PDB file of C-alpha atoms in Angstrom:
ATOM      1  CA  MET I   1       0.050   0.196  -0.216  1.00 44.00           C
ATOM      2  CA  ALA I   2       2.828   2.892   0.443  1.00 40.00           C
ATOM      3  CA  PHE I   3       4.567   2.167  -1.947  1.00 38.00           C
ATOM      4  CA  ALA I   4       1.237   2.513  -4.866  1.00 40.00           C
ATOM      5  CA  ALA I   5       0.884   5.869  -2.580  1.00 39.00           C
ATOM      6  CA  ALA I   6       4.614   7.272  -3.224  1.00 36.00           C
ATOM      7  CA  PHE I   7       3.905   5.790  -6.431  1.00 37.00           C
ATOM      8  CA  PHE I   8       0.684   7.889  -6.961  1.00 38.00           C
ATOM      9  CA  PHE I   9       2.612  10.952  -4.710  1.00 36.00           C
ATOM     10  CA  GLU I  10       5.606  10.743  -7.752  1.00 40.00           C
ATOM     11  CA  SER I  11       3.233  11.207 -10.490  1.00 39.00           C
ATOM     12  CA  ILE I  12       1.199  13.937 -10.035  1.00 37.00           C
ATOM     13  CA  LEU I  13       4.833  15.410  -8.793  1.00 37.00           C
ATOM     14  CA  LEU I  14       6.525  14.590 -12.381  1.00 40.00           C
ATOM     15  CA  ALA I  15       2.994  16.162 -13.842  1.00 41.00           C
ATOM     16  CA  GLN I  16       2.974  19.843 -12.567  1.00 39.00           C
ATOM     17  CA  ASP I  17       4.021  22.405 -14.543  1.00 41.00           C
ATOM     18  CA  PHE I  18       7.288  23.382 -12.305  1.00 41.00           C
ATOM     19  CA  SER I  19       8.567  26.794 -14.162  1.00 43.00           C
ATOM     20  CA  HIS I  20      11.902  27.233 -12.401  1.00 43.00           C
ATOM     21  CA  GLU I  21      12.313  23.149 -14.504  1.00 43.00           C
ATOM     22  CA  ARG I  22      12.235  25.409 -17.908  1.00 39.00           C
ATOM     23  CA  ALA I  23      13.694  28.139 -17.266  1.00 40.00           C
ATOM     24  CA  GLU I  24      16.677  25.411 -16.412  1.00 40.00           C
ATOM     25  CA  GLN I  25      17.730  24.700 -20.242  1.00 42.00           C
ATOM     26  CA  GLU I  26      19.155  27.570 -19.938  1.00 56.00           C
ATOM     27  CA  ASN I  27      20.648  28.703 -17.305  1.00 63.00           C
ATOM     28  CA  ARG I  28      24.382  29.097 -16.427  1.00 85.00           C
ATOM     29  CA  THR I  29      27.040  27.222 -14.031  1.00 89.00           C
ATOM     30  CA  ALA I  30      29.091  27.460 -11.406  1.00 91.00           C
ATOM     31  CA  ARG I  31      31.077  26.336  -8.496  1.00 91.00           C
ATOM     32  CA  PHE I  32      31.128  26.523  -5.208  1.00 91.00           C
ATOM     33  CA  PHE I  33      32.935  25.066  -1.792  1.00 90.00           C
ATOM     34  CA  ASP I  34      30.429  24.922   0.971  1.00 85.00           C
ATOM     35  CA  GLY I  35      33.343  23.564   3.046  1.00 83.00           C
ATOM     36  CA  GLU I  36      33.399  19.709   2.520  1.00 84.00           C
ATOM     37  CA  LYS I  37      33.360  18.962  -1.393  1.00 86.00           C
ATOM     38  CA  ILE I  38      33.261  21.184  -4.450  1.00 91.00           C
ATOM     39  CA  ARG I  39      29.018  22.429  -5.463  1.00 92.00           C
ATOM     40  CA  GLU I  40      28.004  23.172  -8.741  1.00 93.00           C
ATOM     41  CA  LEU I  41      24.958  26.078  -8.870  1.00 91.00           C
ATOM     42  CA  GLN I  42      22.059  26.851 -12.075  1.00 91.00           C
ATOM     43  CA  ILE I  43      22.254  30.056 -12.650  1.00 90.00           C
ATOM     44  CA  PHE I  44      19.451  31.290 -14.431  1.00 86.00           C
ATOM     45  CA  LYS I  45      16.460  34.154 -15.434  1.00 82.00           C
ATOM     46  CA  SER I  46      14.016  34.341 -13.393  1.00 73.00           C
ATOM     47  CA  ASP I  47      10.629  33.625 -14.480  1.00 65.00           C
ATOM     48  CA  GLU I  48       8.838  36.187 -12.657  1.00 60.00           C
ATOM     49  CA  ALA I  49       9.995  39.979 -12.035  1.00 52.00           C
ATOM     50  CA  ASN I  50       9.164  40.895  -8.561  1.00 51.00           C
ATOM     51  CA  SER I  51       9.911  44.544  -7.179  1.00 45.00           C
ATOM     52  CA  GLN I  52      13.135  44.555  -6.412  1.00 49.00           C
ATOM     53  CA  LYS I  53      14.226  44.012 -10.276  1.00 64.00           C
ATOM     54  CA  GLU I  54      14.394  40.064  -9.480  1.00 69.00           C
ATOM     55  CA  ILE I  55      16.940  39.543 -12.565  1.00 78.00           C
ATOM     56  CA  CYS I  56      17.943  36.009 -11.520  1.00 82.00           C
ATOM     57  CA  VAL I  57      18.165  32.908  -9.919  1.00 87.00           C
ATOM     58  CA  ALA I  58      20.918  30.888  -8.511  1.00 90.00           C
ATOM     59  CA  GLN I  59      20.389  26.798  -7.421  1.00 90.00           C
ATOM     60  CA  PHE I  60      21.898  25.383  -5.241  1.00 90.00           C
ATOM     61  CA  PHE I  61      22.390  21.142  -3.689  1.00 88.00           C
ATOM     62  CA  SER I  62      23.968  22.543   0.662  1.00 84.00           C
ATOM     63  CA  ASN I  63      23.244  20.927   4.038  1.00 80.00           C
ATOM     64  CA  THR I  64      20.891  18.153   2.934  1.00 81.00           C
ATOM     65  CA  ARG I  65      18.498  21.283   1.115  1.00 85.00           C
ATOM     66  CA  TYR I  66      18.086  22.257  -2.858  1.00 89.00           C
ATOM     67  CA  PHE I  67      18.036  26.081  -3.007  1.00 90.00           C
ATOM     68  CA  ASN I  68      16.760  28.858  -4.494  1.00 89.00           C
ATOM     69  CA  LEU I  69      18.883  32.300  -4.352  1.00 91.00           C
ATOM     70  CA  HIS I  70      16.519  34.433  -6.227  1.00 90.00           C
ATOM     71  CA  LEU I  71      18.816  37.870  -6.585  1.00 90.00           C
ATOM     72  CA  SER I  72      17.710  41.101  -7.172  1.00 88.00           C
ATOM     73  CA  ASN I  73      19.438  43.856  -9.670  1.00 88.00           C
ATOM     74  CA  ASP I  74      21.173  45.669  -5.805  1.00 90.00           C
ATOM     75  CA  ALA I  75      22.103  42.335  -4.851  1.00 91.00           C
ATOM     76  CA  LEU I  76      23.789  42.057  -7.979  1.00 91.00           C
ATOM     77  CA  LEU I  77      25.514  44.900  -7.499  1.00 93.00           C
ATOM     78  CA  ALA I  78      26.026  44.416  -4.145  1.00 94.00           C
ATOM     79  CA  LEU I  79      27.856  41.226  -4.847  1.00 95.00           C
ATOM     80  CA  LYS I  80      29.692  42.714  -7.667  1.00 96.00           C
ATOM     81  CA  SER I  81      31.603  45.874  -4.697  1.00 96.00           C
ATOM     82  CA  ALA I  82      32.033  42.812  -2.279  1.00 97.00           C
ATOM     83  CA  ALA I  83      34.070  40.872  -4.869  1.00 97.00           C
ATOM     84  CA  ALA I  84      35.738  44.132  -5.225  1.00 97.00           C
ATOM     85  CA  SER I  85      36.709  44.881  -2.369  1.00 96.00           C
ATOM     86  CA  TYR I  86      37.733  41.154  -1.242  1.00 97.00           C
ATOM     87  CA  ASN I  87      40.772  41.065  -4.498  1.00 97.00           C
ATOM     88  CA  SER I  88      41.771  44.419  -3.614  1.00 96.00           C
ATOM     89  CA  ASP I  89      42.079  42.775   0.211  1.00 95.00           C
ATOM     90  CA  PHE I  90      43.659  39.879  -1.612  1.00 95.00           C
ATOM     91  CA  GLU I  91      46.481  41.204  -3.249  1.00 96.00           C
ATOM     92  CA  ASN I  92      46.886  43.776  -0.344  1.00 95.00           C
ATOM     93  CA  LYS I  93      46.767  40.149   1.861  1.00 93.00           C
ATOM     94  CA  LYS I  94      44.163  41.473   4.652  1.00 93.00           C
ATOM     95  CA  LEU I  95      42.199  39.292   5.435  1.00 93.00           C
ATOM     96  CA  SER I  96      43.154  38.470   8.832  1.00 90.00           C
ATOM     97  CA  ASN I  97      42.191  34.373   9.947  1.00 88.00           C
ATOM     98  CA  LYS I  98      41.753  35.766  13.600  1.00 86.00           C
ATOM     99  CA  ASN I  99      38.659  38.332  11.942  1.00 81.00           C
ATOM    100  CA  LYS I 100      35.516  37.372  13.474  1.00 78.00           C
ATOM    101  CA  LYS I 101      33.457  39.501  11.571  1.00 81.00           C
ATOM    102  CA  SER I 102      34.844  38.495   8.314  1.00 88.00           C
ATOM    103  CA  LEU I 103      31.166  36.567   7.261  1.00 86.00           C
ATOM    104  CA  ALA I 104      29.444  40.004   6.744  1.00 87.00           C
ATOM    105  CA  LYS I 105      33.037  41.876   5.983  1.00 93.00           C
ATOM    106  CA  TYR I 106      32.050  43.434   2.877  1.00 95.00           C
ATOM    107  CA  GLY I 107      27.927  43.776   3.395  1.00 93.00           C
ATOM    108  CA  LYS I 108      24.841  42.428   4.436  1.00 93.00           C
ATOM    109  CA  PHE I 109      21.955  42.623   1.927  1.00 92.00           C
ATOM    110  CA  SER I 110      17.768  41.295   1.802  1.00 91.00           C
ATOM    111  CA  THR I 111      16.714  38.627  -0.278  1.00 90.00           C
ATOM    112  CA  GLN I 112      13.894  35.704  -1.236  1.00 88.00           C
ATOM    113  CA  ILE I 113      14.970  32.293  -0.891  1.00 89.00           C
ATOM    114  CA  GLU I 114      13.486  28.694  -1.520  1.00 87.00           C
ATOM    115  CA  TRP I 115      14.330  24.869   0.109  1.00 85.00           C
ATOM    116  CA  GLY I 116      13.225  21.605  -0.123  1.00 83.00           C
ATOM    117  CA  THR I 117      14.557  17.960   0.017  1.00 81.00           C
ATOM    118  CA  SER I 118      14.594  18.467  -3.579  1.00 81.00           C
ATOM    119  CA  ARG I 119      14.305  20.303  -6.499  1.00 80.00           C
ATOM    120  CA  LYS I 120      10.765  19.573  -7.248  1.00 76.00           C
ATOM    121  CA  ASN I 121       9.495  20.376  -4.004  1.00 70.00           C
ATOM    122  CA  MET I 122      11.772  24.096  -3.400  1.00 70.00           C
ATOM    123  CA  THR I 123       9.181  26.562  -4.090  1.00 64.00           C
ATOM    124  CA  GLN I 124       6.569  25.290  -2.033  1.00 64.00           C
ATOM    125  CA  ILE I 125       8.172  27.026   1.053  1.00 71.00           C
ATOM    126  CA  SER I 126       9.855  30.004   0.700  1.00 74.00           C
ATOM    127  CA  HIS I 127      10.657  33.327   2.365  1.00 81.00           C
ATOM    128  CA  LYS I 128      12.819  36.299   3.111  1.00 87.00           C
ATOM    129  CA  ALA I 129      16.326  36.213   4.972  1.00 90.00           C
ATOM    130  CA  ASN I 130      19.088  38.390   5.297  1.00 92.00           C
ATOM    131  CA  ALA I 131      22.107  37.050   3.782  1.00 94.00           C
ATOM    132  CA  MET I 132      26.369  39.437   4.346  1.00 95.00           C
ATOM    133  CA  PHE I 133      29.843  39.160   1.768  1.00 96.00           C
ATOM    134  CA  GLY I 134      32.421  38.435   3.469  1.00 96.00           C
ATOM    135  CA  TYR I 135      35.770  36.047   3.568  1.00 96.00           C
ATOM    136  CA  ALA I 136      36.573  32.242   5.668  1.00 94.00           C
ATOM    137  CA  PHE I 137      39.471  30.439   5.955  1.00 93.00           C
ATOM    138  CA  VAL I 138      39.421  26.810   5.447  1.00 91.00           C
ATOM    139  CA  LYS I 139      42.691  25.296   5.949  1.00 89.00           C
ATOM    140  CA  LYS I 140      44.067  28.075   5.953  1.00 89.00           C
ATOM    141  CA  SER I 141      42.447  28.696   1.931  1.00 92.00           C
ATOM    142  CA  PRO I 142      40.564  31.908   2.037  1.00 94.00           C
ATOM    143  CA  TYR I 143      37.453  31.969   0.356  1.00 96.00           C
ATOM    144  CA  PHE I 144      35.038  34.964  -0.341  1.00 97.00           C
ATOM    145  CA  SER I 145      31.553  33.789   0.853  1.00 96.00           C
ATOM    146  CA  ILE I 146      27.657  34.215   0.380  1.00 96.00           C
ATOM    147  CA  SER I 147      26.581  33.391   4.025  1.00 94.00           C
ATOM    148  CA  ILE I 148      22.443  33.038   3.955  1.00 93.00           C
ATOM    149  CA  GLN I 149      20.619  33.078   7.348  1.00 92.00           C
ATOM    150  CA  SER I 150      18.052  30.866   8.555  1.00 87.00           C
ATOM    151  CA  ALA I 151      14.347  31.528   7.592  1.00 85.00           C
ATOM    152  CA  GLN I 152      10.858  30.888   8.734  1.00 80.00           C
ATOM    153  CA  SER I 153       8.734  29.482   5.989  1.00 76.00           C
ATOM    154  CA  GLU I 154       5.907  31.174   5.644  1.00 69.00           C
ATOM    155  CA  LYS I 155       3.211  28.432   5.162  1.00 68.00           C
ATOM    156  CA  GLU I 156       2.856  25.027   6.973  1.00 64.00           C
ATOM    157  CA  SER I 157       5.757  22.446   6.253  1.00 59.00           C
ATOM    158  CA  SER I 158       7.759  19.108   8.175  1.00 62.00           C
ATOM    159  CA  LYS I 159       9.228  19.902  10.617  1.00 64.00           C
ATOM    160  CA  ALA I 160      12.050  19.346   9.260  1.00 62.00           C
ATOM    161  CA  LEU I 161      11.444  22.284   6.203  1.00 73.00           C
ATOM    162  CA  ALA I 162      10.184  24.504   8.711  1.00 76.00           C
ATOM    163  CA  ASN I 163      13.730  26.444   8.543  1.00 79.00           C
ATOM    164  CA  SER I 164      15.650  26.152   5.670  1.00 83.00           C
ATOM    165  CA  GLY I 165      19.263  25.935   7.630  1.00 84.00           C
ATOM    166  CA  ASN I 166      22.582  28.437   7.434  1.00 89.00           C
ATOM    167  CA  ALA I 167      24.399  28.363   3.957  1.00 90.00           C
ATOM    168  CA  THR I 168      27.465  29.269   2.897  1.00 93.00           C
ATOM    169  CA  LEU I 169      29.045  29.339  -0.210  1.00 94.00           C
ATOM    170  CA  LEU I 170      32.344  30.047  -0.619  1.00 95.00           C
ATOM    171  CA  PHE I 171      34.495  31.026  -3.804  1.00 96.00           C
ATOM    172  CA  THR I 172      38.355  31.116  -4.804  1.00 96.00           C
ATOM    173  CA  LYS I 173      38.815  34.245  -7.072  1.00 96.00           C
ATOM    174  CA  ALA I 174      38.313  32.124  -9.974  1.00 96.00           C
ATOM    175  CA  GLN I 175      34.991  30.205  -9.030  1.00 96.00           C
ATOM    176  CA  LEU I 176      33.590  34.449  -7.822  1.00 96.00           C
ATOM    177  CA  ALA I 177      35.052  35.500 -11.375  1.00 96.00           C
ATOM    178  CA  ASN I 178      32.822  33.192 -13.211  1.00 95.00           C
ATOM    179  CA  PHE I 179      30.095  33.672 -11.160  1.00 94.00           C
ATOM    180  CA  ILE I 180      29.479  37.141 -11.649  1.00 94.00           C
ATOM    181  CA  SER I 181      30.253  36.995 -14.885  1.00 93.00           C
ATOM    182  CA  GLN I 182      27.314  33.938 -16.270  1.00 91.00           C
ATOM    183  CA  ILE I 183      24.524  36.469 -14.464  1.00 90.00           C
ATOM    184  CA  GLU I 184      26.179  39.398 -15.922  1.00 88.00           C
ATOM    185  CA  HIS I 185      25.754  37.178 -19.727  1.00 86.00           C
ATOM    186  CA  LEU I 186      22.617  35.529 -18.771  1.00 82.00           C
ATOM    187  CA  PRO I 187      19.757  35.852 -22.216  1.00 75.00           C
TER     188      PRO I 187
END
């Protein structure tokens, strides 16, 4: 009986229209480090433009969840500014492994995120979240960071998905440059 219910549920999910999956056909990819291994994120143009003039969605997997990170035009400008500051600090050897405020060093921004245990269900759970640009050291190597703070679901969901959990994307200088370039060259 449980098998039949699972099959029926999966059939319903496959029949649903997921607009973010249509957009993925024109997506671009970039790489990031999650503290344990190199992962890929998908970058695609948003189907819906909201009041913040959203330009793209970065989709990635981290900490047992899939995420959609929505970036507005203002967030992209802040990202470029933060990247320039990080690159300058990197070149001038001003990055400190002892700096406790390094995760928020280059600014904060507000964003919309969606999360779930699979790509198909993540658009059902969303909320505004605070995020920060900064840097972190992993095994004595510096990485540019985008840290997304945990957010509570706007809708009722299972206890396991009631909040997003924290997520941090770490980029080398080359990965960061590629990430920004992929966003700028979206069709």
